[in-house]
């Protein structure tokens, strides 16, 4: 189903105990997801944190399927932040291994779902084997058009803004542009993925209510939705609840609603 199309499905919302008419849902073009709570999920089961990350990676496949069902075109997931290097070496190593394994092992499934893969973050600073995995996954999936999965890896919103500033400063130094010519639009063109629309909705499970350096520039006007469910357990019911909440939001981007504008006429 794509945005705006009629759906034959009717899901059952666990929380509100009512059936949902999917065709009434407003579908975000771009959804951001902060995959949080893997460690707590593992702790509850007396498992090592790496098992939580593995369960989290498995759930990413579920998220892709569910977003595909709703016709969401771009999904950005926060998989490794610029701050995550401060975790114990063993955990960083497990996450890197999982990353390599994921894109090698699951590519046929991503292909089947028509999912193009892209990466956002300071990729050039990653170990060369990880950079190669990124290049292979991007090249091999370029032709897929159903949905784009963007994996934020070694990503930090502040670093992204600093790196965009450096690129612009270099252009000024070379005399290509004047500093007073820099606009918000030009700035955005120097971010990691300038062709991708800003996220409409950002979801964070696990009970934390902050965005933790995720899509700082791009998310300036994103709707935020939080859930207590831990990431590995975040399924179709939770995604649907988020979409129901998003449908009810009144996005004004600092302006007025259509109704408010009419009232003023
Ligand atoms: C935060 O949960 C999660 C991470 C830092 C890693 C997210 C990574 C994955 C879901 C899997 C890897 C992804 C790919 C693409 C292979 P946390 O560990 O901080 O959880 P906690 O707050 O409960 O401790």
Short mmCIF file of N, CA, C and O in Angstrom, two decimals, residues 165-255:
data_model
loop_
_atom_site.label_atom_id
_atom_site.label_comp_id
_atom_site.label_asym_id
_atom_site.label_seq_id
_atom_site.Cartn_x
_atom_site.Cartn_y
_atom_site.Cartn_z
N UNK A 165 29.69 22.37 7.66
CA UNK A 165 30.30 23.70 7.84
C UNK A 165 31.71 23.72 7.26
O UNK A 165 32.12 24.68 6.59
N UNK A 166 32.47 22.62 7.51
CA UNK A 166 33.83 22.55 6.98
C UNK A 166 33.82 22.61 5.45
O UNK A 166 34.64 23.29 4.83
N UNK A 167 32.86 21.84 4.83
CA UNK A 167 32.79 21.84 3.36
C UNK A 167 32.49 23.24 2.84
O UNK A 167 33.08 23.69 1.86
N UNK A 168 31.58 23.94 3.50
CA UNK A 168 31.23 25.30 3.07
C UNK A 168 32.40 26.26 3.28
O UNK A 168 32.68 27.10 2.42
N UNK A 169 33.09 26.11 4.42
CA UNK A 169 34.24 26.99 4.70
C UNK A 169 35.31 26.81 3.63
O UNK A 169 35.93 27.79 3.19
N UNK A 170 35.51 25.56 3.20
CA UNK A 170 36.50 25.31 2.13
C UNK A 170 36.09 26.01 0.84
O UNK A 170 36.94 26.59 0.15
N UNK A 171 34.79 25.96 0.54
CA UNK A 171 34.31 26.62 -0.68
C UNK A 171 34.48 28.14 -0.60
O UNK A 171 34.82 28.78 -1.60
N UNK A 172 34.28 28.67 0.59
CA UNK A 172 34.48 30.12 0.77
C UNK A 172 35.97 30.43 0.59
O UNK A 172 36.34 31.36 -0.14
N UNK A 173 36.83 29.60 1.22
CA UNK A 173 38.28 29.84 1.14
C UNK A 173 38.77 29.80 -0.31
O UNK A 173 39.66 30.55 -0.69
N UNK A 174 38.15 28.90 -1.11
CA UNK A 174 38.56 28.78 -2.52
C UNK A 174 37.97 29.90 -3.38
O UNK A 174 38.24 29.97 -4.58
N UNK A 175 37.10 30.69 -2.80
CA UNK A 175 36.48 31.79 -3.54
C UNK A 175 35.30 31.34 -4.40
O UNK A 175 34.82 32.10 -5.25
N UNK A 176 34.82 30.11 -4.19
CA UNK A 176 33.67 29.62 -4.98
C UNK A 176 32.36 30.32 -4.58
O UNK A 176 31.49 30.53 -5.40
N UNK A 177 32.24 30.59 -3.27
CA UNK A 177 31.04 31.27 -2.78
C UNK A 177 31.45 32.33 -1.75
O UNK A 177 32.56 32.26 -1.19
N UNK A 178 30.54 33.28 -1.51
CA UNK A 178 30.78 34.26 -0.44
C UNK A 178 30.01 33.79 0.80
O UNK A 178 28.95 33.18 0.67
N UNK A 179 30.52 34.08 1.98
CA UNK A 179 29.85 33.60 3.21
C UNK A 179 28.42 34.14 3.30
O UNK A 179 27.53 33.46 3.81
N UNK A 180 28.19 35.36 2.79
CA UNK A 180 26.82 35.91 2.90
C UNK A 180 25.86 35.30 1.88
O UNK A 180 24.68 35.62 1.88
N UNK A 181 26.39 34.41 1.03
CA UNK A 181 25.50 33.69 0.09
C UNK A 181 24.96 32.40 0.70
O UNK A 181 24.09 31.75 0.12
N UNK A 182 25.50 32.01 1.86
CA UNK A 182 25.07 30.74 2.47
C UNK A 182 23.66 30.87 3.03
O UNK A 182 23.40 31.74 3.87
N UNK A 183 22.78 30.00 2.53
CA UNK A 183 21.39 29.98 3.01
C UNK A 183 21.14 28.63 3.68
O UNK A 183 21.97 27.72 3.58
N UNK A 184 19.97 28.48 4.29
CA UNK A 184 19.62 27.18 4.88
C UNK A 184 19.60 26.10 3.80
O UNK A 184 20.04 24.98 4.03
N UNK A 185 19.08 26.45 2.62
CA UNK A 185 18.99 25.47 1.53
C UNK A 185 20.39 25.02 1.11
O UNK A 185 20.64 23.84 0.92
N UNK A 186 21.31 25.99 0.98
CA UNK A 186 22.68 25.64 0.57
C UNK A 186 23.35 24.80 1.65
O UNK A 186 24.03 23.82 1.37
N UNK A 187 23.11 25.16 2.91
CA UNK A 187 23.68 24.39 4.02
C UNK A 187 23.22 22.94 3.95
O UNK A 187 24.02 22.01 4.02
N UNK A 188 21.91 22.77 3.75
CA UNK A 188 21.32 21.41 3.72
C UNK A 188 21.92 20.58 2.58
O UNK A 188 22.03 19.36 2.70
N UNK A 189 22.33 21.24 1.51
CA UNK A 189 22.94 20.54 0.38
C UNK A 189 24.30 19.96 0.73
O UNK A 189 24.85 19.16 -0.02
N UNK A 190 24.89 20.38 1.85
CA UNK A 190 26.21 19.89 2.26
C UNK A 190 26.13 18.86 3.39
O UNK A 190 27.13 18.45 3.94
N UNK A 191 24.90 18.45 3.72
CA UNK A 191 24.73 17.38 4.73
C UNK A 191 25.01 16.03 4.06
O UNK A 191 25.24 15.97 2.85
N UNK A 192 24.95 14.94 4.82
CA UNK A 192 25.35 13.63 4.26
C UNK A 192 24.46 13.18 3.09
O UNK A 192 24.96 12.67 2.10
N UNK A 193 23.13 13.29 3.22
CA UNK A 193 22.23 12.79 2.17
C UNK A 193 21.28 13.91 1.73
O UNK A 193 20.09 13.91 2.09
N UNK A 194 21.79 14.86 0.95
CA UNK A 194 20.97 16.03 0.63
C UNK A 194 19.72 15.74 -0.19
O UNK A 194 18.78 16.54 -0.18
N UNK A 195 19.70 14.61 -0.87
CA UNK A 195 18.52 14.31 -1.72
C UNK A 195 17.38 13.66 -0.94
O UNK A 195 16.29 13.46 -1.50
N UNK A 196 17.61 13.31 0.31
CA UNK A 196 16.57 12.61 1.09
C UNK A 196 15.69 13.64 1.82
O UNK A 196 16.22 14.55 2.46
N UNK A 197 14.35 13.52 1.73
CA UNK A 197 13.51 14.50 2.43
C UNK A 197 13.67 14.39 3.95
O UNK A 197 14.05 13.33 4.46
N UNK A 198 13.40 15.48 4.64
CA UNK A 198 13.50 15.47 6.12
C UNK A 198 12.53 14.46 6.71
O UNK A 198 11.45 14.23 6.15
N UNK A 199 12.89 13.87 7.85
CA UNK A 199 11.95 12.90 8.46
C UNK A 199 10.68 13.60 8.95
O UNK A 199 10.74 14.67 9.53
N UNK A 200 9.54 12.98 8.67
CA UNK A 200 8.26 13.53 9.13
C UNK A 200 8.00 13.12 10.57
O UNK A 200 7.39 13.85 11.33
N UNK A 201 8.46 11.92 10.90
CA UNK A 201 8.16 11.34 12.21
C UNK A 201 9.41 10.63 12.72
O UNK A 201 10.05 9.89 11.96
N UNK A 202 9.74 10.86 13.99
CA UNK A 202 10.84 10.12 14.62
C UNK A 202 10.28 9.38 15.83
O UNK A 202 9.59 9.96 16.68
N UNK A 203 10.58 8.08 15.87
CA UNK A 203 10.07 7.20 16.92
C UNK A 203 11.22 6.79 17.82
O UNK A 203 12.30 6.44 17.32
N UNK A 204 11.00 6.83 19.13
CA UNK A 204 12.00 6.26 20.04
C UNK A 204 11.31 5.33 21.02
O UNK A 204 10.52 5.77 21.85
N UNK A 205 11.60 4.05 20.95
CA UNK A 205 11.05 3.13 21.95
C UNK A 205 11.91 3.15 23.22
O UNK A 205 12.85 3.92 23.32
N UNK A 206 11.56 2.33 24.17
CA UNK A 206 12.33 2.04 25.40
C UNK A 206 12.15 3.02 26.54
O UNK A 206 12.86 2.95 27.53
N UNK A 207 11.21 3.95 26.41
CA UNK A 207 10.90 4.82 27.55
C UNK A 207 11.74 6.09 27.65
O UNK A 207 11.46 6.94 28.48
N UNK A 208 12.79 6.22 26.83
CA UNK A 208 13.60 7.45 26.89
C UNK A 208 12.95 8.48 25.99
O UNK A 208 12.50 8.15 24.89
N UNK A 209 12.93 9.73 26.45
CA UNK A 209 12.27 10.76 25.63
C UNK A 209 13.25 11.85 25.26
O UNK A 209 13.20 12.97 25.74
N UNK A 210 14.19 11.49 24.40
CA UNK A 210 15.13 12.47 23.85
C UNK A 210 15.59 11.97 22.50
O UNK A 210 15.38 10.79 22.17
N UNK A 211 16.25 12.84 21.72
CA UNK A 211 16.63 12.42 20.36
C UNK A 211 18.11 12.09 20.24
O UNK A 211 18.54 11.57 19.20
N UNK A 212 18.91 12.35 21.26
CA UNK A 212 20.29 11.86 21.35
C UNK A 212 21.13 12.07 20.09
O UNK A 212 21.74 11.13 19.58
N UNK A 213 21.14 13.30 19.57
CA UNK A 213 22.05 13.63 18.46
C UNK A 213 21.66 12.96 17.14
O UNK A 213 22.49 12.80 16.26
N UNK A 214 20.39 12.56 17.02
CA UNK A 214 19.90 11.90 15.80
C UNK A 214 19.27 12.94 14.89
O UNK A 214 18.39 13.70 15.32
N UNK A 215 19.69 13.03 13.65
CA UNK A 215 19.10 13.90 12.62
C UNK A 215 18.78 15.29 13.17
O UNK A 215 17.63 15.75 13.10
N UNK A 216 19.79 15.93 13.74
CA UNK A 216 19.60 17.21 14.43
C UNK A 216 19.06 18.30 13.48
O UNK A 216 18.09 18.98 13.80
N UNK A 217 19.70 18.44 12.32
CA UNK A 217 19.25 19.45 11.35
C UNK A 217 17.94 19.00 10.70
O UNK A 217 16.95 19.73 10.66
N UNK A 218 17.96 17.76 10.19
CA UNK A 218 16.84 17.25 9.38
C UNK A 218 15.57 17.10 10.21
O UNK A 218 14.46 17.14 9.70
N UNK A 219 15.75 16.86 11.52
CA UNK A 219 14.60 16.57 12.38
C UNK A 219 14.01 17.80 13.05
O UNK A 219 13.17 17.68 13.94
N UNK A 220 14.43 19.00 12.60
CA UNK A 220 14.00 20.23 13.27
C UNK A 220 12.47 20.32 13.39
O UNK A 220 11.96 20.84 14.38
N UNK A 221 11.76 19.84 12.37
CA UNK A 221 10.29 19.91 12.40
C UNK A 221 9.63 18.53 12.41
O UNK A 221 8.43 18.41 12.11
N UNK A 222 10.40 17.50 12.78
CA UNK A 222 9.82 16.15 12.82
C UNK A 222 8.87 16.03 14.01
O UNK A 222 9.13 16.58 15.09
N UNK A 223 7.80 15.27 13.82
CA UNK A 223 6.96 14.91 14.94
C UNK A 223 7.70 13.82 15.72
O UNK A 223 8.39 12.98 15.12
N UNK A 224 7.57 13.83 17.05
CA UNK A 224 8.26 12.84 17.87
C UNK A 224 7.23 11.92 18.52
O UNK A 224 6.15 12.39 18.90
N UNK A 225 7.55 10.65 18.62
CA UNK A 225 6.63 9.70 19.27
C UNK A 225 7.46 8.71 20.08
O UNK A 225 8.44 8.15 19.58
N UNK A 226 7.06 8.55 21.34
CA UNK A 226 7.83 7.69 22.25
C UNK A 226 6.99 6.52 22.73
O UNK A 226 5.76 6.63 22.84
N UNK A 227 7.67 5.42 22.99
CA UNK A 227 6.96 4.22 23.45
C UNK A 227 7.81 3.55 24.54
O UNK A 227 9.04 3.64 24.51
N UNK A 228 7.14 2.88 25.47
CA UNK A 228 7.88 2.19 26.55
C UNK A 228 8.40 0.83 26.11
O UNK A 228 9.22 0.21 26.79
N UNK A 229 7.93 0.34 24.99
CA UNK A 229 8.33 -1.00 24.51
C UNK A 229 9.82 -0.97 24.12
O UNK A 229 10.28 0.01 23.54
N UNK A 230 10.55 -2.02 24.48
CA UNK A 230 11.98 -2.07 24.14
C UNK A 230 12.13 -2.42 22.66
O UNK A 230 11.31 -3.16 22.11
N UNK A 231 13.19 -1.89 22.00
CA UNK A 231 13.31 -2.02 20.56
C UNK A 231 13.09 -3.46 20.03
O UNK A 231 12.32 -3.66 19.08
N UNK A 232 13.72 -4.50 20.62
CA UNK A 232 13.52 -5.83 20.03
C UNK A 232 12.06 -6.29 20.01
O UNK A 232 11.69 -7.20 19.26
N UNK A 233 11.21 -5.68 20.86
CA UNK A 233 9.79 -6.07 20.91
C UNK A 233 8.89 -5.12 20.13
O UNK A 233 7.67 -5.24 20.16
N UNK A 234 9.48 -4.15 19.47
CA UNK A 234 8.69 -3.12 18.77
C UNK A 234 8.17 -3.69 17.45
O UNK A 234 8.92 -3.92 16.51
N UNK A 235 6.87 -3.96 17.39
CA UNK A 235 6.32 -4.64 16.21
C UNK A 235 5.26 -3.83 15.48
O UNK A 235 5.19 -2.60 15.61
N UNK A 236 4.40 -4.53 14.76
CA UNK A 236 3.38 -3.89 13.93
C UNK A 236 2.39 -3.08 14.77
O UNK A 236 1.97 -2.00 14.36
N UNK A 237 2.01 -3.61 15.95
CA UNK A 237 1.05 -2.86 16.76
C UNK A 237 1.60 -1.50 17.18
O UNK A 237 0.90 -0.50 17.16
N UNK A 238 2.91 -1.50 17.56
CA UNK A 238 3.53 -0.25 18.01
C UNK A 238 3.67 0.72 16.84
O UNK A 238 3.41 1.92 16.97
N UNK A 239 4.08 0.20 15.66
CA UNK A 239 4.22 1.07 14.49
C UNK A 239 2.86 1.69 14.15
O UNK A 239 2.75 2.88 13.86
N UNK A 240 1.83 0.85 14.21
CA UNK A 240 0.49 1.35 13.88
C UNK A 240 0.06 2.43 14.87
O UNK A 240 -0.49 3.45 14.47
N UNK A 241 0.36 2.20 16.16
CA UNK A 241 0.02 3.22 17.17
C UNK A 241 0.72 4.54 16.87
O UNK A 241 0.14 5.62 17.01
N UNK A 242 1.98 4.43 16.44
CA UNK A 242 2.74 5.65 16.10
C UNK A 242 2.09 6.36 14.92
O UNK A 242 1.98 7.59 14.91
N UNK A 243 1.63 5.59 13.94
CA UNK A 243 1.02 6.20 12.75
C UNK A 243 -0.34 6.82 13.10
O UNK A 243 -0.71 7.86 12.55
N UNK A 244 -1.05 6.18 14.03
CA UNK A 244 -2.34 6.75 14.47
C UNK A 244 -2.07 8.11 15.14
O UNK A 244 -2.73 9.11 14.85
N UNK A 245 -1.03 8.15 15.99
CA UNK A 245 -0.70 9.42 16.67
C UNK A 245 -0.26 10.46 15.64
O UNK A 245 -0.68 11.63 15.72
N UNK A 246 0.55 10.04 14.67
CA UNK A 246 1.05 10.97 13.63
C UNK A 246 -0.12 11.55 12.83
O UNK A 246 -0.13 12.74 12.50
N UNK A 247 -1.10 10.70 12.54
CA UNK A 247 -2.26 11.12 11.76
C UNK A 247 -3.00 12.27 12.46
O UNK A 247 -3.53 13.17 11.82
N UNK A 248 -2.98 12.22 13.81
CA UNK A 248 -3.72 13.24 14.58
C UNK A 248 -2.92 14.53 14.77
O UNK A 248 -3.45 15.53 15.26
N UNK A 249 -1.63 14.49 14.44
CA UNK A 249 -0.80 15.68 14.68
C UNK A 249 -1.11 16.76 13.64
O UNK A 249 -1.38 16.46 12.47
N UNK A 250 -1.00 17.98 14.08
CA UNK A 250 -1.29 19.12 13.23
C UNK A 250 0.05 19.79 12.93
O UNK A 250 0.61 20.48 13.78
N UNK A 251 0.61 19.52 11.76
CA UNK A 251 1.96 20.02 11.45
C UNK A 251 1.87 21.42 10.86
O UNK A 251 1.37 21.62 9.77
N UNK A 252 2.41 22.39 11.58
CA UNK A 252 2.28 23.77 11.12
C UNK A 252 3.60 24.36 10.64
O UNK A 252 3.64 25.43 10.07
N UNK A 253 4.72 23.70 10.92
CA UNK A 253 6.04 24.19 10.50
C UNK A 253 6.23 25.67 10.86
O UNK A 253 6.75 26.45 10.07
N UNK A 254 5.74 26.06 12.01
CA UNK A 254 5.91 27.44 12.46
C UNK A 254 4.86 28.39 11.91
O UNK A 254 4.80 29.56 12.28
N UNK A 255 3.99 27.89 11.00
CA UNK A 255 2.95 28.76 10.41
C UNK A 255 1.60 28.51 11.05
O UNK A 255 1.52 28.16 12.23
#
